[in-house]
mmCIF file of C-alpha atoms in Angstrom:
data_model
loop_
_atom_site.group_PDB
_atom_site.id
_atom_site.type_symbol
_atom_site.label_atom_id
_atom_site.label_comp_id
_atom_site.label_asym_id
_atom_site.label_seq_id
_atom_site.Cartn_x
_atom_site.Cartn_y
_atom_site.Cartn_z
ATOM 1 C CA MET A 994 0.069 0.059 0.064
ATOM 2 C CA LEU A 995 1.214 3.341 -0.825
ATOM 3 C CA ILE A 996 0.919 6.313 1.742
ATOM 4 C CA PRO A 997 0.023 9.916 0.810
ATOM 5 C CA LEU A 998 2.864 11.951 1.787
ATOM 6 C CA SER A 999 0.693 14.093 4.140
ATOM 7 C CA ARG A 1000 0.125 11.082 6.265
ATOM 8 C CA ALA A 1001 3.482 9.619 6.347
ATOM 9 C CA THR A 1002 4.739 8.569 9.841
ATOM 10 C CA LEU A 1003 8.249 8.104 11.399
ATOM 11 C CA ALA A 1004 7.337 4.320 11.981
ATOM 12 C CA THR A 1005 6.261 3.525 8.553
ATOM 13 C CA CYS A 1006 8.137 5.969 6.199
ATOM 14 C CA GLY A 1007 11.267 7.330 7.768
ATOM 15 C CA PRO A 1008 12.170 10.736 9.468
ATOM 16 C CA LYS A 1009 12.621 12.424 5.995
ATOM 17 C CA ALA A 1010 9.205 11.550 4.766
ATOM 18 C CA ALA A 1011 7.654 12.076 8.306
ATOM 19 C CA SER A 1012 9.240 15.658 8.305
ATOM 20 C CA LEU A 1013 7.677 16.649 4.894
ATOM 21 C CA ALA A 1014 4.306 15.277 6.272
ATOM 22 C CA THR A 1015 4.533 17.506 9.274
ATOM 23 C CA LEU A 1016 5.343 20.603 6.934
ATOM 24 C CA LEU A 1017 2.382 19.820 4.855
ATOM 25 C CA GLN A 1018 0.171 19.500 8.149
ATOM 26 C CA ALA A 1019 1.402 22.917 9.190
ATOM 27 C CA ASP A 1020 0.166 24.427 5.624
ATOM 28 C CA LEU A 1021 3.915 25.050 4.434
ATOM 29 C CA PRO A 1022 4.568 24.670 0.766
ATOM 30 C CA VAL A 1023 5.768 21.182 0.073
ATOM 31 C CA PRO A 1024 5.237 19.312 -3.327
ATOM 32 C CA GLU A 1025 2.705 16.821 -3.349
ATOM 33 C CA GLY A 1026 3.600 13.001 -3.376
ATOM 34 C CA ILE A 1027 3.323 9.623 -2.049
ATOM 35 C CA VAL A 1028 5.360 7.323 -0.065
ATOM 36 C CA ILE A 1029 6.370 3.587 -0.617
ATOM 37 C CA PRO A 1030 6.770 2.725 3.002
ATOM 38 C CA PHE A 1031 9.175 0.204 4.725
ATOM 39 C CA ALA A 1032 8.922 -2.934 3.025
ATOM 40 C CA THR A 1033 10.057 -6.671 3.137
ATOM 41 C CA LEU A 1034 13.385 -8.268 4.155
ATOM 42 C CA ALA A 1035 16.124 -8.632 1.842
ATOM 43 C CA THR A 1036 19.855 -9.828 2.921
ATOM 44 C CA PRO A 1037 22.807 -7.530 2.115
ATOM 45 C CA ALA A 1038 24.359 -10.527 0.356
ATOM 46 C CA ASN A 1039 21.532 -10.453 -2.105
ATOM 47 C CA ALA A 1040 21.353 -6.783 -2.698
ATOM 48 C CA THR A 1041 25.262 -6.188 -3.080
ATOM 49 C CA GLY A 1042 25.260 -6.214 -6.827
ATOM 50 C CA ALA A 1043 22.192 -3.789 -6.974
ATOM 51 C CA ALA A 1044 24.076 -1.422 -4.614
ATOM 52 C CA ARG A 1045 27.074 -1.488 -6.841
ATOM 53 C CA ASP A 1046 25.398 -0.790 -9.988
ATOM 54 C CA ALA A 1047 23.299 1.989 -8.021
ATOM 55 C CA GLY A 1048 26.454 3.573 -7.263
ATOM 56 C CA ASP A 1049 27.202 4.231 -10.965
ATOM 57 C CA ALA A 1050 24.520 7.028 -10.504
ATOM 58 C CA ARG A 1051 26.517 8.553 -7.681
ATOM 59 C CA ALA A 1052 29.838 8.372 -9.843
ATOM 60 C CA ALA A 1053 27.944 10.085 -12.647
ATOM 61 C CA ARG A 1054 26.989 12.966 -10.477
ATOM 62 C CA ALA A 1055 30.487 13.123 -8.939
ATOM 63 C CA ALA A 1056 32.199 13.170 -12.230
ATOM 64 C CA GLY A 1057 31.873 16.918 -12.314
ATOM 65 C CA ASP A 1058 32.343 17.102 -16.202
ATOM 66 C CA GLY A 1059 29.504 19.378 -16.460
ATOM 67 C CA GLY A 1060 27.821 17.129 -19.233
ATOM 68 C CA ASP A 1061 24.830 14.843 -19.316
ATOM 69 C CA HIS A 1062 24.035 13.280 -15.789
ATOM 70 C CA ARG A 1063 21.003 11.407 -17.036
ATOM 71 C CA ALA A 1064 22.412 8.772 -19.273
ATOM 72 C CA ALA A 1065 24.816 7.189 -16.863
ATOM 73 C CA ARG A 1066 22.687 7.645 -14.050
ATOM 74 C CA ALA A 1067 19.862 5.682 -15.845
ATOM 75 C CA ALA A 1068 22.285 2.952 -17.041
ATOM 76 C CA GLY A 1069 23.212 2.308 -13.516
ATOM 77 C CA ALA A 1070 19.598 2.364 -12.271
ATOM 78 C CA ALA A 1071 18.589 -0.031 -14.885
ATOM 79 C CA ARG A 1072 21.289 -2.528 -13.937
ATOM 80 C CA ALA A 1073 20.529 -1.875 -10.250
ATOM 81 C CA ALA A 1074 16.881 -2.647 -10.997
ATOM 82 C CA GLY A 1075 17.824 -6.070 -12.671
ATOM 83 C CA ALA A 1076 19.884 -6.917 -9.673
ATOM 84 C CA ALA A 1077 17.284 -5.824 -7.366
ATOM 85 C CA ARG A 1078 14.609 -8.041 -9.060
ATOM 86 C CA ALA A 1079 17.099 -10.899 -8.649
ATOM 87 C CA ALA A 1080 17.354 -10.264 -4.930
ATOM 88 C CA GLY A 1081 13.579 -9.977 -4.534
ATOM 89 C CA ALA A 1082 12.774 -13.265 -6.276
ATOM 90 C CA ALA A 1083 13.747 -15.300 -3.165
ATOM 91 C CA ARG A 1084 11.104 -13.781 -1.126
ATOM 92 C CA VAL A 1085 7.434 -13.610 -1.140
ATOM 93 C CA ALA A 1086 6.077 -10.816 -3.007
ATOM 94 C CA GLY A 1087 3.583 -8.615 -1.150
ATOM 95 C CA ASP A 1088 4.070 -9.887 2.403
ATOM 96 C CA GLY A 1089 4.442 -6.316 3.585
ATOM 97 C CA GLY A 1090 6.679 -7.491 6.436
ATOM 98 C CA ASP A 1091 8.470 -4.953 8.500
ATOM 99 C CA GLY A 1092 11.949 -4.179 7.380
ATOM 100 C CA GLY A 1093 13.273 -4.293 10.722
ATOM 101 C CA ASP A 1094 17.201 -4.665 11.212
ATOM 102 C CA GLY A 1095 17.603 -6.522 7.900
ATOM 103 C CA GLY A 1096 16.596 -3.782 5.635
ATOM 104 C CA ASP A 1097 14.489 -3.523 2.414
ATOM 105 C CA GLY A 1098 14.747 -5.070 -0.807
ATOM 106 C CA GLY A 1099 14.761 -3.263 -3.900
ATOM 107 C CA GLU A 1100 11.747 -4.885 -5.583
ATOM 108 C CA LEU A 1101 8.184 -3.667 -5.662
ATOM 109 C CA THR A 1102 5.197 -5.730 -5.176
ATOM 110 C CA ALA A 1103 2.912 -5.958 -7.964
ATOM 111 C CA GLY A 1104 0.255 -4.121 -6.074
ATOM 112 C CA GLN A 1105 2.623 -1.111 -5.364
ATOM 113 C CA VAL A 1106 3.458 -0.938 -9.180
ATOM 114 C CA VAL A 1107 -0.214 -0.848 -9.944
ATOM 115 C CA GLU A 1108 -0.988 1.774 -7.099
ATOM 116 C CA LEU A 1109 1.928 3.909 -8.350
ATOM 117 C CA ALA A 1110 0.889 3.842 -11.957
ATOM 118 C CA ARG A 1111 -2.600 4.947 -10.943
ATOM 119 C CA TRP A 1112 -1.151 7.879 -8.864
ATOM 120 C CA LEU A 1113 0.888 8.896 -11.747
ATOM 121 C CA VAL A 1114 -1.997 8.677 -14.218
ATOM 122 C CA GLU A 1115 -4.212 10.682 -11.826
ATOM 123 C CA ALA A 1116 -1.731 13.403 -11.178
ATOM 124 C CA GLY A 1117 -1.106 13.848 -14.959
ATOM 125 C CA ASP A 1118 2.005 11.717 -15.601
ATOM 126 C CA PRO A 1119 4.279 14.473 -13.909
ATOM 127 C CA VAL A 1120 8.159 14.727 -13.847
ATOM 128 C CA VAL A 1121 9.059 13.469 -10.365
ATOM 129 C CA ALA A 1122 11.530 13.349 -7.980
ATOM 130 C CA VAL A 1123 12.420 9.985 -6.183
ATOM 131 C CA ARG A 1124 14.091 10.302 -2.931
ATOM 132 C CA SER A 1125 15.283 8.092 -0.098
ATOM 133 C CA SER A 1126 13.704 8.004 3.257
ATOM 134 C CA ALA A 1127 15.843 5.629 5.279
ATOM 135 C CA SER A 1128 15.203 5.017 8.958
ATOM 136 C CA ASP A 1129 18.533 6.445 9.827
ATOM 137 C CA GLU A 1130 18.121 9.541 7.739
ATOM 138 C CA ASP A 1131 17.536 13.262 8.840
ATOM 139 C CA THR A 1132 17.574 12.135 12.769
ATOM 140 C CA GLY A 1133 18.657 14.322 15.501
ATOM 141 C CA PRO A 1134 21.750 12.392 16.319
ATOM 142 C CA ALA A 1135 22.936 12.057 12.553
ATOM 143 C CA SER A 1136 21.679 13.060 8.944
ATOM 144 C CA ALA A 1137 23.127 10.351 7.043
ATOM 145 C CA ALA A 1138 23.116 13.082 4.318
ATOM 146 C CA GLY A 1139 24.284 12.045 0.825
ATOM 147 C CA GLN A 1140 24.729 8.466 1.799
ATOM 148 C CA TYR A 1141 21.568 7.026 -0.289
ATOM 149 C CA ASP A 1142 20.680 7.914 -3.826
ATOM 150 C CA SER A 1143 17.820 10.101 -4.816
ATOM 151 C CA PHE A 1144 16.827 10.925 -8.479
ATOM 152 C CA LEU A 1145 15.503 13.971 -10.160
ATOM 153 C CA GLY A 1146 13.639 14.512 -13.406
ATOM 154 C CA VAL A 1147 12.113 11.048 -13.650
ATOM 155 C CA GLN A 1148 8.764 10.313 -15.703
ATOM 156 C CA GLY A 1149 6.885 7.524 -16.702
ATOM 157 C CA ILE A 1150 6.022 4.326 -14.584
ATOM 158 C CA ASP A 1151 9.064 2.212 -15.894
ATOM 159 C CA ALA A 1152 11.638 4.974 -15.050
ATOM 160 C CA VAL A 1153 9.971 5.675 -11.617
ATOM 161 C CA VAL A 1154 9.924 1.822 -10.778
ATOM 162 C CA ASP A 1155 13.718 1.618 -11.913
ATOM 163 C CA ALA A 1156 14.607 4.685 -9.710
ATOM 164 C CA VAL A 1157 12.772 3.193 -6.847
ATOM 165 C CA ARG A 1158 14.532 -0.071 -7.029
ATOM 166 C CA ALA A 1159 18.089 1.910 -7.252
ATOM 167 C CA CYS A 1160 17.145 4.013 -4.451
ATOM 168 C CA ARG A 1161 16.448 1.123 -2.164
ATOM 169 C CA ALA A 1162 19.529 -0.596 -3.472
ATOM 170 C CA SER A 1163 21.773 2.117 -2.278
ATOM 171 C CA LEU A 1164 21.134 0.987 1.213
ATOM 172 C CA TRP A 1165 24.032 -1.604 0.525
ATOM 173 C CA SER A 1166 26.334 0.812 -1.328
ATOM 174 C CA PRO A 1167 30.099 0.499 -0.215
ATOM 175 C CA ARG A 1168 29.641 4.338 1.010
ATOM 176 C CA ALA A 1169 26.494 3.714 3.025
ATOM 177 C CA THR A 1170 27.681 0.416 4.408
ATOM 178 C CA ALA A 1171 31.148 2.215 5.572
ATOM 179 C CA TYR A 1172 28.862 4.959 7.076
ATOM 180 C CA ARG A 1173 27.029 2.693 9.370
ATOM 181 C CA LYS A 1174 30.362 1.119 10.869
ATOM 182 C CA GLY A 1175 28.725 -2.147 11.473
ATOM 183 C CA SER A 1176 25.428 -0.997 12.852
ATOM 184 C CA PRO A 1177 22.348 -2.928 11.593
ATOM 185 C CA THR A 1178 21.186 -1.975 8.066
ATOM 186 C CA PRO A 1179 18.341 0.530 8.201
ATOM 187 C CA SER A 1180 14.835 0.312 6.588
ATOM 188 C CA MET A 1181 14.257 2.220 3.353
ATOM 189 C CA ALA A 1182 10.840 4.013 2.365
ATOM 190 C CA VAL A 1183 10.877 5.940 -0.834
ATOM 191 C CA ILE A 1184 9.418 9.191 -1.527
ATOM 192 C CA ILE A 1185 7.881 10.188 -4.886
ATOM 193 C CA GLN A 1186 7.210 13.892 -5.366
ATOM 194 C CA ARG A 1187 6.325 16.445 -7.946
ATOM 195 C CA HIS A 1188 9.698 17.597 -9.476
ATOM 196 C CA VAL A 1189 10.297 21.318 -9.035
ATOM 197 C CA ASP A 1190 12.107 22.916 -12.049
ATOM 198 C CA ALA A 1191 13.835 25.446 -9.932
ATOM 199 C CA ASP A 1192 14.762 28.863 -11.185
ATOM 200 C CA VAL A 1193 16.731 29.286 -7.875
ATOM 201 C CA SER A 1194 17.405 26.872 -5.138
ATOM 202 C CA GLY A 1195 19.617 26.199 -2.124
ATOM 203 C CA VAL A 1196 19.674 25.578 1.550
ATOM 204 C CA LEU A 1197 18.897 27.331 4.683
ATOM 205 C CA PHE A 1198 19.666 27.283 8.216
ATOM 206 C CA THR A 1199 17.668 28.598 11.150
ATOM 207 C CA SER A 1200 19.212 29.729 14.476
ATOM 208 C CA PRO A 1201 17.360 30.167 17.918
ATOM 209 C CA ASP A 1202 19.153 33.564 18.603
ATOM 210 C CA GLY A 1203 21.031 34.402 15.546
ATOM 211 C CA PRO A 1204 20.396 35.146 11.747
ATOM 212 C CA THR A 1205 18.861 32.784 9.483
ATOM 213 C CA LEU A 1206 21.583 32.031 6.930
ATOM 214 C CA ILE A 1207 20.387 31.223 3.271
ATOM 215 C CA GLU A 1208 22.769 29.878 0.461
ATOM 216 C CA ALA A 1209 21.158 30.058 -3.105
ATOM 217 C CA SER A 1210 22.195 29.482 -6.788
ATOM 218 C CA TRP A 1211 20.545 29.366 -10.322
ATOM 219 C CA GLY A 1212 18.927 26.182 -11.114
ATOM 220 C CA LEU A 1213 18.438 22.731 -9.301
ATOM 221 C CA GLY A 1214 19.626 22.086 -5.710
ATOM 222 C CA PRO A 1215 22.512 19.734 -6.329
ATOM 223 C CA SER A 1216 24.376 22.850 -7.484
ATOM 224 C CA VAL A 1217 24.493 23.971 -3.594
ATOM 225 C CA VAL A 1218 24.087 20.913 -1.849
ATOM 226 C CA GLU A 1219 26.853 19.133 -3.667
ATOM 227 C CA GLY A 1220 29.425 22.144 -3.771
ATOM 228 C CA ARG A 1221 29.266 22.568 -7.364
ATOM 229 C CA VAL A 1222 29.357 26.397 -7.160
ATOM 230 C CA THR A 1223 29.914 28.984 -4.608
ATOM 231 C CA PRO A 1224 26.459 30.114 -3.802
ATOM 232 C CA ASP A 1225 25.148 33.677 -2.858
ATOM 233 C CA ARG A 1226 24.842 34.085 0.950
ATOM 234 C CA TYR A 1227 22.223 36.026 2.758
ATOM 235 C CA GLU A 1228 21.975 36.496 6.401
ATOM 236 C CA ILE A 1229 18.415 37.715 7.842
ATOM 237 C CA LEU A 1230 17.982 39.025 11.308
ATOM 238 C CA ASN A 1231 14.932 40.982 12.265
ATOM 239 C CA GLY A 1232 14.024 41.627 8.877
ATOM 240 C CA LYS A 1233 17.323 42.993 7.889
ATOM 241 C CA VAL A 1234 19.236 41.281 4.993
ATOM 242 C CA THR A 1235 23.153 41.235 4.696
ATOM 243 C CA ARG A 1236 24.065 39.502 1.466
ATOM 244 C CA THR A 1237 27.298 38.498 -0.225
ATOM 245 C CA ILE A 1238 27.081 37.718 -3.925
ATOM 246 C CA ALA A 1239 29.022 35.220 -5.563
ATOM 247 C CA ASP A 1240 30.158 34.405 -9.038
ATOM 248 C CA LYS A 1241 28.031 31.515 -10.204
ATOM 249 C CA PRO A 1242 29.332 30.248 -13.603
ATOM 250 C CA THR A 1243 27.025 27.125 -13.960
ATOM 251 C CA THR A 1244 23.363 26.009 -13.442
ATOM 252 C CA LEU A 1245 22.065 22.551 -13.350
ATOM 253 C CA ILE A 1246 18.636 22.373 -15.204
ATOM 254 C CA ARG A 1247 16.306 19.738 -16.477
ATOM 255 C CA ASP A 1248 16.285 19.282 -20.297
ATOM 256 C CA GLY A 1249 13.550 16.731 -20.981
ATOM 257 C CA SER A 1250 14.503 13.756 -19.189
ATOM 258 C CA ARG A 1251 18.082 14.689 -18.672
ATOM 259 C CA LEU A 1252 19.770 16.801 -16.053
ATOM 260 C CA VAL A 1253 22.366 19.009 -17.757
ATOM 261 C CA THR A 1254 24.786 21.638 -16.588
ATOM 262 C CA ARG A 1255 24.692 24.908 -18.488
ATOM 263 C CA PRO A 1256 27.000 27.992 -18.216
ATOM 264 C CA VAL A 1257 25.387 31.178 -16.790
ATOM 265 C CA PRO A 1258 25.396 34.088 -18.876
ATOM 266 C CA THR A 1259 27.992 36.365 -18.108
ATOM 267 C CA ALA A 1260 25.855 39.311 -17.008
ATOM 268 C CA GLN A 1261 23.990 36.995 -14.721
ATOM 269 C CA ARG A 1262 26.841 35.496 -12.999
ATOM 270 C CA ARG A 1263 27.077 38.201 -10.350
ATOM 271 C CA THR A 1264 23.474 39.083 -10.156
ATOM 272 C CA PRO A 1265 21.752 38.390 -6.794
ATOM 273 C CA THR A 1266 19.697 35.229 -6.762
ATOM 274 C CA LEU A 1267 17.217 36.527 -4.463
ATOM 275 C CA THR A 1268 15.666 39.810 -3.751
ATOM 276 C CA ASP A 1269 15.573 41.074 -0.294
ATOM 277 C CA PRO A 1270 11.798 40.447 0.211
ATOM 278 C CA ILE A 1271 11.976 36.872 -1.139
ATOM 279 C CA ALA A 1272 14.965 36.271 1.303
ATOM 280 C CA VAL A 1273 12.899 37.420 4.278
ATOM 281 C CA HIS A 1274 9.851 35.353 3.008
ATOM 282 C CA LEU A 1275 11.959 32.181 2.957
ATOM 283 C CA ALA A 1276 13.368 33.059 6.337
ATOM 284 C CA THR A 1277 9.749 33.350 7.588
ATOM 285 C CA LEU A 1278 8.773 30.043 6.333
ATOM 286 C CA ALA A 1279 11.875 28.394 7.959
ATOM 287 C CA HIS A 1280 10.975 29.997 11.268
ATOM 288 C CA GLN A 1281 7.530 28.464 10.795
ATOM 289 C CA ALA A 1282 9.160 25.107 10.270
ATOM 290 C CA THR A 1283 11.592 25.636 13.302
ATOM 291 C CA THR A 1284 8.452 26.460 15.483
ATOM 292 C CA THR A 1285 6.562 23.492 14.195
ATOM 293 C CA PHE A 1286 9.670 21.089 14.945
ATOM 294 C CA GLY A 1287 10.728 22.873 18.017
ATOM 295 C CA THR A 1288 14.550 22.681 16.987
ATOM 296 C CA PRO A 1289 16.659 24.572 14.529
ATOM 297 C CA GLN A 1290 16.432 23.254 10.941
ATOM 298 C CA ASP A 1291 18.363 22.605 7.943
ATOM 299 C CA ILE A 1292 16.223 23.033 4.944
ATOM 300 C CA GLU A 1293 16.574 22.327 1.208
ATOM 301 C CA TRP A 1294 14.422 24.821 -0.751
ATOM 302 C CA ALA A 1295 13.470 25.840 -4.366
ATOM 303 C CA ILE A 1296 11.830 28.729 -6.139
ATOM 304 C CA THR A 1297 9.985 28.489 -9.460
ATOM 305 C CA ALA A 1298 7.792 31.203 -11.111
ATOM 306 C CA ASN A 1299 8.314 33.170 -7.854
ATOM 307 C CA THR A 1300 6.672 30.452 -5.636
ATOM 308 C CA PRO A 1301 9.013 28.983 -2.810
ATOM 309 C CA TRP A 1302 8.851 25.259 -2.035
ATOM 310 C CA LEU A 1303 10.348 23.380 0.923
ATOM 311 C CA LEU A 1304 11.854 20.088 -0.306
ATOM 312 C CA GLN A 1305 13.443 18.876 2.727
ATOM 313 C CA SER A 1306 13.793 19.603 6.536
ATOM 314 C CA ARG A 1307 16.120 17.937 9.146
ATOM 315 C CA PRO A 1308 17.475 18.970 12.679
ATOM 316 C CA ILE A 1309 20.763 20.915 12.388
ATOM 317 C CA THR A 1310 23.376 18.339 13.430
ATOM 318 C CA THR A 1311 26.450 20.378 12.322
ATOM 319 C CA HIS A 1312 27.353 24.061 12.572
ATOM 320 C CA PRO A 1313 26.128 26.011 9.289
ATOM 321 C CA PRO A 1314 28.815 26.471 6.823
ATOM 322 C CA THR A 1315 31.155 29.471 7.366
ATOM 323 C CA PRO A 1316 32.115 31.317 4.349
ATOM 324 C CA LYS A 1317 35.596 31.661 3.497
ATOM 325 C CA PRO A 1318 36.911 35.130 4.834
ATOM 326 C CA LEU A 1319 37.417 37.588 2.023
ATOM 327 C CA THR A 1320 40.781 38.765 1.673
ATOM 328 C CA PRO A 1321 40.921 42.523 1.501
ATOM 329 C CA PRO A 1322 42.882 43.999 -1.431
ATOM 330 C CA ASP A 1323 46.413 45.052 -0.649
ATOM 331 C CA PRO A 1324 46.618 48.905 -0.045
ATOM 332 C CA PRO A 1325 48.297 50.914 -2.771
ATOM 333 C CA THR A 1326 51.909 51.244 -2.347
ATOM 334 C CA PRO A 1327 52.432 54.900 -1.650
ATOM 335 C CA PRO A 1328 54.972 56.656 -3.967
ATOM 336 C CA ALA A 1329 58.529 56.558 -2.997
ATOM 337 C CA LEU A 1330 59.813 59.551 -1.064
ATOM 338 C CA THR A 1331 62.123 61.710 -3.216
ATOM 339 C CA THR A 1332 64.446 64.579 -2.122
ATOM 340 C CA PRO A 1333 62.638 67.710 -2.549
ATOM 341 C CA PRO A 1334 64.565 69.863 -5.033
ATOM 342 C CA GLU A 1335 66.843 72.560 -3.821
ATOM 343 C CA PRO A 1336 65.227 75.877 -3.435
ATOM 344 C CA PRO A 1337 66.378 78.352 -6.321
ATOM 345 C CA THR A 1338 69.565 80.315 -5.443
ATOM 346 C CA PRO A 1339 68.746 84.006 -4.888
ATOM 347 C CA THR A 1340 69.979 86.162 -7.303
ATOM 348 C CA ALA A 1341 73.346 87.945 -5.981
ATOM 349 C CA LEU A 1342 72.737 91.464 -4.751
ATOM 350 C CA THR A 1343 74.532 94.092 -6.880
ATOM 351 C CA THR A 1344 75.489 97.752 -6.341
ATOM 352 C CA PRO A 1345 72.909 99.769 -7.520
ATOM 353 C CA PRO A 1346 73.852 102.114 -10.597
ATOM 354 C CA ALA A 1347 75.030 105.570 -9.645
ATOM 355 C CA PRO A 1348 72.095 108.199 -10.238
ATOM 356 C CA PRO A 1349 72.825 110.090 -13.478
ATOM 357 C CA THR A 1350 75.144 113.284 -13.031
ATOM 358 C CA PRO A 1351 72.991 116.433 -13.275
ATOM 359 C CA PRO A 1352 74.159 118.613 -16.190
ATOM 360 C CA ALA A 1353 76.609 121.445 -15.186
ATOM 361 C CA PRO A 1354 74.864 124.667 -14.650
ATOM 362 C CA THR A 1355 75.340 127.151 -17.668
ATOM 363 C CA THR A 1356 75.910 131.016 -17.540
ATOM 364 C CA PRO A 1357 72.647 132.518 -18.705
ATOM 365 C CA PRO A 1358 73.086 134.612 -21.806
ATOM 366 C CA ALA A 1359 73.628 138.466 -21.305
ATOM 367 C CA PRO A 1360 70.419 140.501 -21.617
ATOM 368 C CA PRO A 1361 70.219 142.583 -24.980
ATOM 369 C CA THR A 1362 71.847 146.086 -25.195
ATOM 370 C CA PRO A 1363 69.034 148.554 -25.445
ATOM 371 C CA PRO A 1364 69.030 150.838 -28.752
ATOM 372 C CA ALA A 1365 70.847 153.973 -28.437
#
């Protein structure tokens, strides 16, 4: 039986799905979906091959070549599905038993496939995200973040079923097995939600007495979550926004059934991803989530067509990321001191010329002799 996401519980669907259900019940914006709950037992030995092939998807994402992520991921999912089918053949399909410490097989029951196909048809065959919800994910003591595989941009019943199988098979990947350090294999539920073709996405962290921190970049969330770009950083406290805008050279988008990395136009690389009012609105939603759960939250979010969506919420188990300090530019070098020029030498004083000698007085002419 499939469970509407809004009715998911910790006991049947794991912490990640239960947290999303809590957000939906609090009328916070979460994409609609359903959950395939904890299922029947399968031994790690039977699922090892499925886990190895499911790891191809993770390898494709980690390759970092900026190309098509979908083809390699789909090939890994298909091989994982085949191995998971082989693992599931040894048990009775549809017994609905508790996964318990033995974990869950990758195989879906026939009834689950029918229910899943019906939900997809009723929803209009949407593009969906297929996300893990293991019993050790998103808990207070530990998040298990990134240990299990999730898939974006999946469409059609065959592709969704293969993604579900690969998601469950990642319980036994080498990375997840090493993370558990010998502890029992957890149970795995799987969330199927409407995919959000994000214009902007990122993560945010709430604080009981400090600012809310938001990290944001263009396109889908893995750009920020997986550290592919340096995101913009916003700190919101009492409605005041402080922001640091980064150079964001690439974006991850969905192109049909593929996820591809594209260059960001030069003029947009240093453009803020969020306006101050939107940043404040996201912080408000985050604080509503924090109030609902009663503890600071680490939230993944996305915005499409100016509508914000909360995609995941977990308790903060580590300190929020600290940005690298900006190195101030070196101060300009002052010009070298030079010896001031010698003052001009004053003109030597000279003896003034003697005043001109007045002309010698002359004897006036004698007066004329009067006539006789």
